[in-house]
Each structure stands twice: as structure tokens, then as C-alpha cells.
Amino acid sequence: MTEEEVVQYLKSTPDFFERNPALLEELRIPHPVHGGAISLLERQVLQLRKSSADYRGEFDRLVAVARENEAIMKKSRRLVLKCLSCESLDDFAGVVEEVMREDFAVNYLSMVLFTEQDLDTSIRTASWEQAEPILKEMLAQSGCYCGVLSVAESEFLFQSQSDSVMSSAIMPLVSREGGQVVYHGVLALGSSRLSHFDKEKGLLFLDFLSDLLSTLLLRLLP
């Protein structure tokens, strides 16, 4: 009988070892780590332990993610509640900077509003005609941007601090009018660490925060 025939026979007779339990203790197979011979039952126990450890590791990972998300939501709630009490654009900018630095450990922050009006605010402003050629590739994406900026983008957003910014998260501040997206500005977050802003993990939260901050900003714009 060939090896293939043995395999086929065992597949077609799944109760074989139930009818021949003593055989399980006589079979010897290599240990997966040190190579010594062990019984099939011992091998099954080792496999079950490995599967259990894998499941436990995945469970621990999911718990850690859930706790991280809960912490982020609490920080976001604090940000929203504080912004709701703002009565001016400067109040709004101050609250955003305070919470981002204290709660989210953001090293560098820049807010730019796109307008040609003279606003009663210390927030930096630029016309859309100035900003669009520099930021168009980034703003052409749907939602927020995470990653490394070009030299021109970084200098426009972070100015004198641009050389220190290694990775960024850019949140557009927008409204939707007649099915069209209108850009009112951007909130740029920067880090001195290259991998600080993870687009695989953080984009959903950033999009959520971008929508909230956009709504809160529109209350204060003339």
C-alpha cells in the first residue's frame, strides 16, 4: 500500500482512530521544536496549546484596540464639548491646539483658513488661489491625508517648523453645498516621528474628527 493510499484511506475513514485508540499511543512523530519523537496525542495537545495561544494573542490585540478606541473617543468628546463653548475663531483655535497637544501628544499644529475676507482672528489665512496649487494633490483625495508631505506642502502648512515635521495628518475643514465640497481650511498635525500617523489605523478616526471640527468651525465663520 502506498503512502497516498494510506492518506486516502484515513480521509475516507475518519473514525479509524476512534475504533483503534491504542494505535494513537503507539504512533511516534517528530516534535515540532526539538525533533524528538512524541505520540500523536502529544502532538495534538501541542497543536491545541498553540491554537489557544494564537487565539489568546488575537483576543488581547482586540482588547487593546478597543481600549485605544475608547480613549480616543473620550478625548474627542472633550474636544467637542470645549469647542461648543467657543465664541470666536481664536477661542476655537486655542481649544483645538490645547487638546491636540495635551491629549493627543501632537508636536506641531497649524490651522489655515481659506478666505480673502479680513477675519477678526489671529488664525493664519490664505486665499484658495494661493493654497490650491500647493495642496491640490493632497486635497484631491477623499477625506483626510496621512503620510509624508512634499517640501512645498510642508513649508506652506508648517512654515518655519517644516524641517522638523517627519509625518503629518491633514484634516480638511469643509462644508457640502449643493453636492459640492467647499474647502474652508485645513488643520495640519505634524510629528517628529516618521511613523507617528498610521494611515491604516488612523484614517477613520481622522475623518470623524475632521467632520466634527468642520461643523464646529462653520458656526463661527462670518
Short mmCIF file of N, CA, C and O in Angstrom, two decimals, residues 50-98:
data_model
loop_
_atom_site.label_atom_id
_atom_site.label_comp_id
_atom_site.label_asym_id
_atom_site.label_seq_id
_atom_site.Cartn_x
_atom_site.Cartn_y
_atom_site.Cartn_z
N LYS A 50 -0.91 25.62 20.96
CA LYS A 50 -0.50 26.68 20.04
C LYS A 50 -1.72 27.45 19.54
O LYS A 50 -1.71 28.68 19.49
N SER A 51 -2.79 26.72 19.17
CA SER A 51 -4.01 27.38 18.71
C SER A 51 -4.59 28.26 19.80
O SER A 51 -5.03 29.39 19.56
N SER A 52 -4.58 27.74 21.03
CA SER A 52 -5.10 28.51 22.16
C SER A 52 -4.29 29.79 22.36
O SER A 52 -4.84 30.87 22.60
N ALA A 53 -2.94 29.67 22.24
CA ALA A 53 -2.08 30.85 22.40
C ALA A 53 -2.33 31.86 21.29
O ALA A 53 -2.35 33.07 21.53
N ASP A 54 -2.54 31.36 20.06
CA ASP A 54 -2.83 32.26 18.93
C ASP A 54 -4.14 33.01 19.16
O ASP A 54 -4.22 34.22 18.93
N TYR A 55 -5.17 32.27 19.61
CA TYR A 55 -6.46 32.91 19.87
C TYR A 55 -6.34 33.92 21.00
O TYR A 55 -6.95 35.00 20.96
N ARG A 56 -5.56 33.56 22.02
CA ARG A 56 -5.38 34.48 23.14
C ARG A 56 -4.68 35.75 22.69
O ARG A 56 -5.04 36.86 23.08
N GLY A 57 -3.65 35.58 21.84
CA GLY A 57 -2.95 36.74 21.33
C GLY A 57 -3.85 37.65 20.52
O GLY A 57 -3.79 38.88 20.65
N GLU A 58 -4.71 37.06 19.69
CA GLU A 58 -5.64 37.85 18.89
C GLU A 58 -6.66 38.55 19.78
O GLU A 58 -7.02 39.71 19.57
N PHE A 59 -7.12 37.84 20.81
CA PHE A 59 -8.07 38.43 21.76
C PHE A 59 -7.45 39.62 22.47
O PHE A 59 -8.07 40.68 22.61
N ASP A 60 -6.21 39.44 22.94
CA ASP A 60 -5.51 40.54 23.63
C ASP A 60 -5.34 41.74 22.71
O ASP A 60 -5.45 42.89 23.14
N ARG A 61 -5.05 41.46 21.42
CA ARG A 61 -4.89 42.56 20.45
C ARG A 61 -6.19 43.32 20.28
O ARG A 61 -6.21 44.56 20.25
N LEU A 62 -7.31 42.59 20.18
CA LEU A 62 -8.61 43.24 20.00
C LEU A 62 -8.99 44.06 21.23
O LEU A 62 -9.58 45.14 21.12
N VAL A 63 -8.67 43.54 22.42
CA VAL A 63 -8.95 44.28 23.66
C VAL A 63 -8.14 45.57 23.69
O VAL A 63 -8.65 46.64 24.06
N ALA A 64 -6.87 45.49 23.28
CA ALA A 64 -6.01 46.68 23.26
C ALA A 64 -6.56 47.72 22.29
O ALA A 64 -6.57 48.92 22.59
N VAL A 65 -7.01 47.27 21.11
CA VAL A 65 -7.58 48.19 20.12
C VAL A 65 -8.86 48.84 20.67
O VAL A 65 -9.08 50.05 20.50
N ALA A 66 -9.69 48.04 21.33
CA ALA A 66 -10.94 48.56 21.91
C ALA A 66 -10.65 49.62 22.97
O ALA A 66 -11.31 50.66 23.02
N ARG A 67 -9.65 49.37 23.80
CA ARG A 67 -9.29 50.34 24.84
C ARG A 67 -8.73 51.62 24.22
O ARG A 67 -9.02 52.72 24.69
N GLU A 68 -7.93 51.46 23.18
CA GLU A 68 -7.38 52.62 22.49
C GLU A 68 -8.50 53.45 21.86
O GLU A 68 -8.50 54.68 21.95
N ASN A 69 -9.46 52.77 21.22
CA ASN A 69 -10.59 53.49 20.61
C ASN A 69 -11.43 54.20 21.66
O ASN A 69 -11.91 55.32 21.44
N GLU A 70 -11.62 53.55 22.81
CA GLU A 70 -12.39 54.18 23.88
C GLU A 70 -11.69 55.44 24.37
O GLU A 70 -12.33 56.47 24.61
N ALA A 71 -10.36 55.37 24.51
CA ALA A 71 -9.60 56.54 24.96
C ALA A 71 -9.70 57.67 23.94
O ALA A 71 -9.85 58.84 24.31
N ILE A 72 -9.63 57.33 22.66
CA ILE A 72 -9.73 58.34 21.60
C ILE A 72 -11.10 59.00 21.62
O ILE A 72 -11.22 60.22 21.48
N MET A 73 -12.15 58.21 21.82
CA MET A 73 -13.50 58.77 21.85
C MET A 73 -13.67 59.71 23.03
O MET A 73 -14.34 60.74 22.93
N LYS A 74 -13.08 59.38 24.17
CA LYS A 74 -13.18 60.26 25.34
C LYS A 74 -12.47 61.59 25.08
O LYS A 74 -12.96 62.66 25.44
N LYS A 75 -11.31 61.51 24.44
CA LYS A 75 -10.57 62.74 24.10
C LYS A 75 -11.35 63.57 23.08
O LYS A 75 -11.41 64.80 23.17
N SER A 76 -11.95 62.89 22.11
CA SER A 76 -12.75 63.59 21.09
C SER A 76 -13.95 64.27 21.72
O SER A 76 -14.31 65.39 21.35
N ARG A 77 -14.56 63.60 22.67
CA ARG A 77 -15.73 64.18 23.37
C ARG A 77 -15.32 65.45 24.11
O ARG A 77 -16.02 66.46 24.06
N ARG A 78 -14.16 65.40 24.76
CA ARG A 78 -13.67 66.59 25.47
C ARG A 78 -13.43 67.73 24.49
O ARG A 78 -13.78 68.89 24.76
N LEU A 79 -12.83 67.40 23.35
CA LEU A 79 -12.57 68.43 22.33
C LEU A 79 -13.86 69.07 21.84
O LEU A 79 -13.97 70.30 21.76
N VAL A 80 -14.85 68.25 21.54
CA VAL A 80 -16.12 68.77 21.02
C VAL A 80 -16.81 69.64 22.06
O VAL A 80 -17.30 70.74 21.75
N LEU A 81 -16.86 69.17 23.30
CA LEU A 81 -17.55 69.94 24.35
C LEU A 81 -16.87 71.29 24.58
O LEU A 81 -17.55 72.31 24.79
N LYS A 82 -15.55 71.31 24.54
CA LYS A 82 -14.84 72.58 24.74
C LYS A 82 -15.05 73.51 23.55
O LYS A 82 -15.21 74.73 23.73
N CYS A 83 -15.08 72.94 22.34
CA CYS A 83 -15.29 73.77 21.15
C CYS A 83 -16.70 74.36 21.11
O CYS A 83 -16.91 75.46 20.58
N LEU A 84 -17.66 73.64 21.65
CA LEU A 84 -19.04 74.13 21.66
C LEU A 84 -19.19 75.42 22.48
O LEU A 84 -20.12 76.20 22.25
N SER A 85 -18.30 75.62 23.42
CA SER A 85 -18.37 76.83 24.26
C SER A 85 -17.60 78.00 23.66
O SER A 85 -17.62 79.10 24.20
N CYS A 86 -16.93 77.77 22.52
CA CYS A 86 -16.14 78.83 21.90
C CYS A 86 -17.05 79.89 21.28
O CYS A 86 -18.05 79.57 20.63
N GLU A 87 -16.68 81.15 21.45
CA GLU A 87 -17.48 82.25 20.91
C GLU A 87 -16.74 82.99 19.80
O GLU A 87 -17.30 83.93 19.22
N SER A 88 -15.52 82.60 19.50
CA SER A 88 -14.76 83.26 18.44
C SER A 88 -13.83 82.26 17.77
O SER A 88 -13.57 81.17 18.31
N LEU A 89 -13.32 82.64 16.62
CA LEU A 89 -12.38 81.79 15.91
C LEU A 89 -11.10 81.57 16.72
O LEU A 89 -10.53 80.48 16.72
N ASP A 90 -10.66 82.61 17.42
CA ASP A 90 -9.45 82.47 18.23
C ASP A 90 -9.67 81.51 19.39
O ASP A 90 -8.77 80.73 19.74
N ASP A 91 -10.86 81.56 20.00
CA ASP A 91 -11.19 80.59 21.05
C ASP A 91 -11.12 79.17 20.48
O ASP A 91 -10.57 78.26 21.10
N PHE A 92 -11.69 79.00 19.31
CA PHE A 92 -11.73 77.69 18.65
C PHE A 92 -10.31 77.19 18.39
O PHE A 92 -9.96 76.04 18.72
N ALA A 93 -9.46 78.04 17.81
CA ALA A 93 -8.09 77.64 17.52
C ALA A 93 -7.32 77.31 18.79
O ALA A 93 -6.54 76.35 18.83
N GLY A 94 -7.56 78.08 19.84
CA GLY A 94 -6.87 77.84 21.11
C GLY A 94 -7.25 76.50 21.72
O GLY A 94 -6.40 75.76 22.23
N VAL A 95 -8.54 76.18 21.69
CA VAL A 95 -9.01 74.92 22.24
C VAL A 95 -8.46 73.74 21.45
O VAL A 95 -8.00 72.75 22.02
N VAL A 96 -8.52 73.85 20.13
CA VAL A 96 -8.02 72.75 19.28
C VAL A 96 -6.54 72.51 19.56
O VAL A 96 -6.11 71.36 19.73
N GLU A 97 -5.76 73.59 19.65
CA GLU A 97 -4.32 73.43 19.91
C GLU A 97 -4.08 72.83 21.29
O GLU A 97 -3.25 71.92 21.44
N GLU A 98 -4.80 73.29 22.28
CA GLU A 98 -4.62 72.79 23.65
C GLU A 98 -4.90 71.29 23.74
O GLU A 98 -4.09 70.52 24.27
#
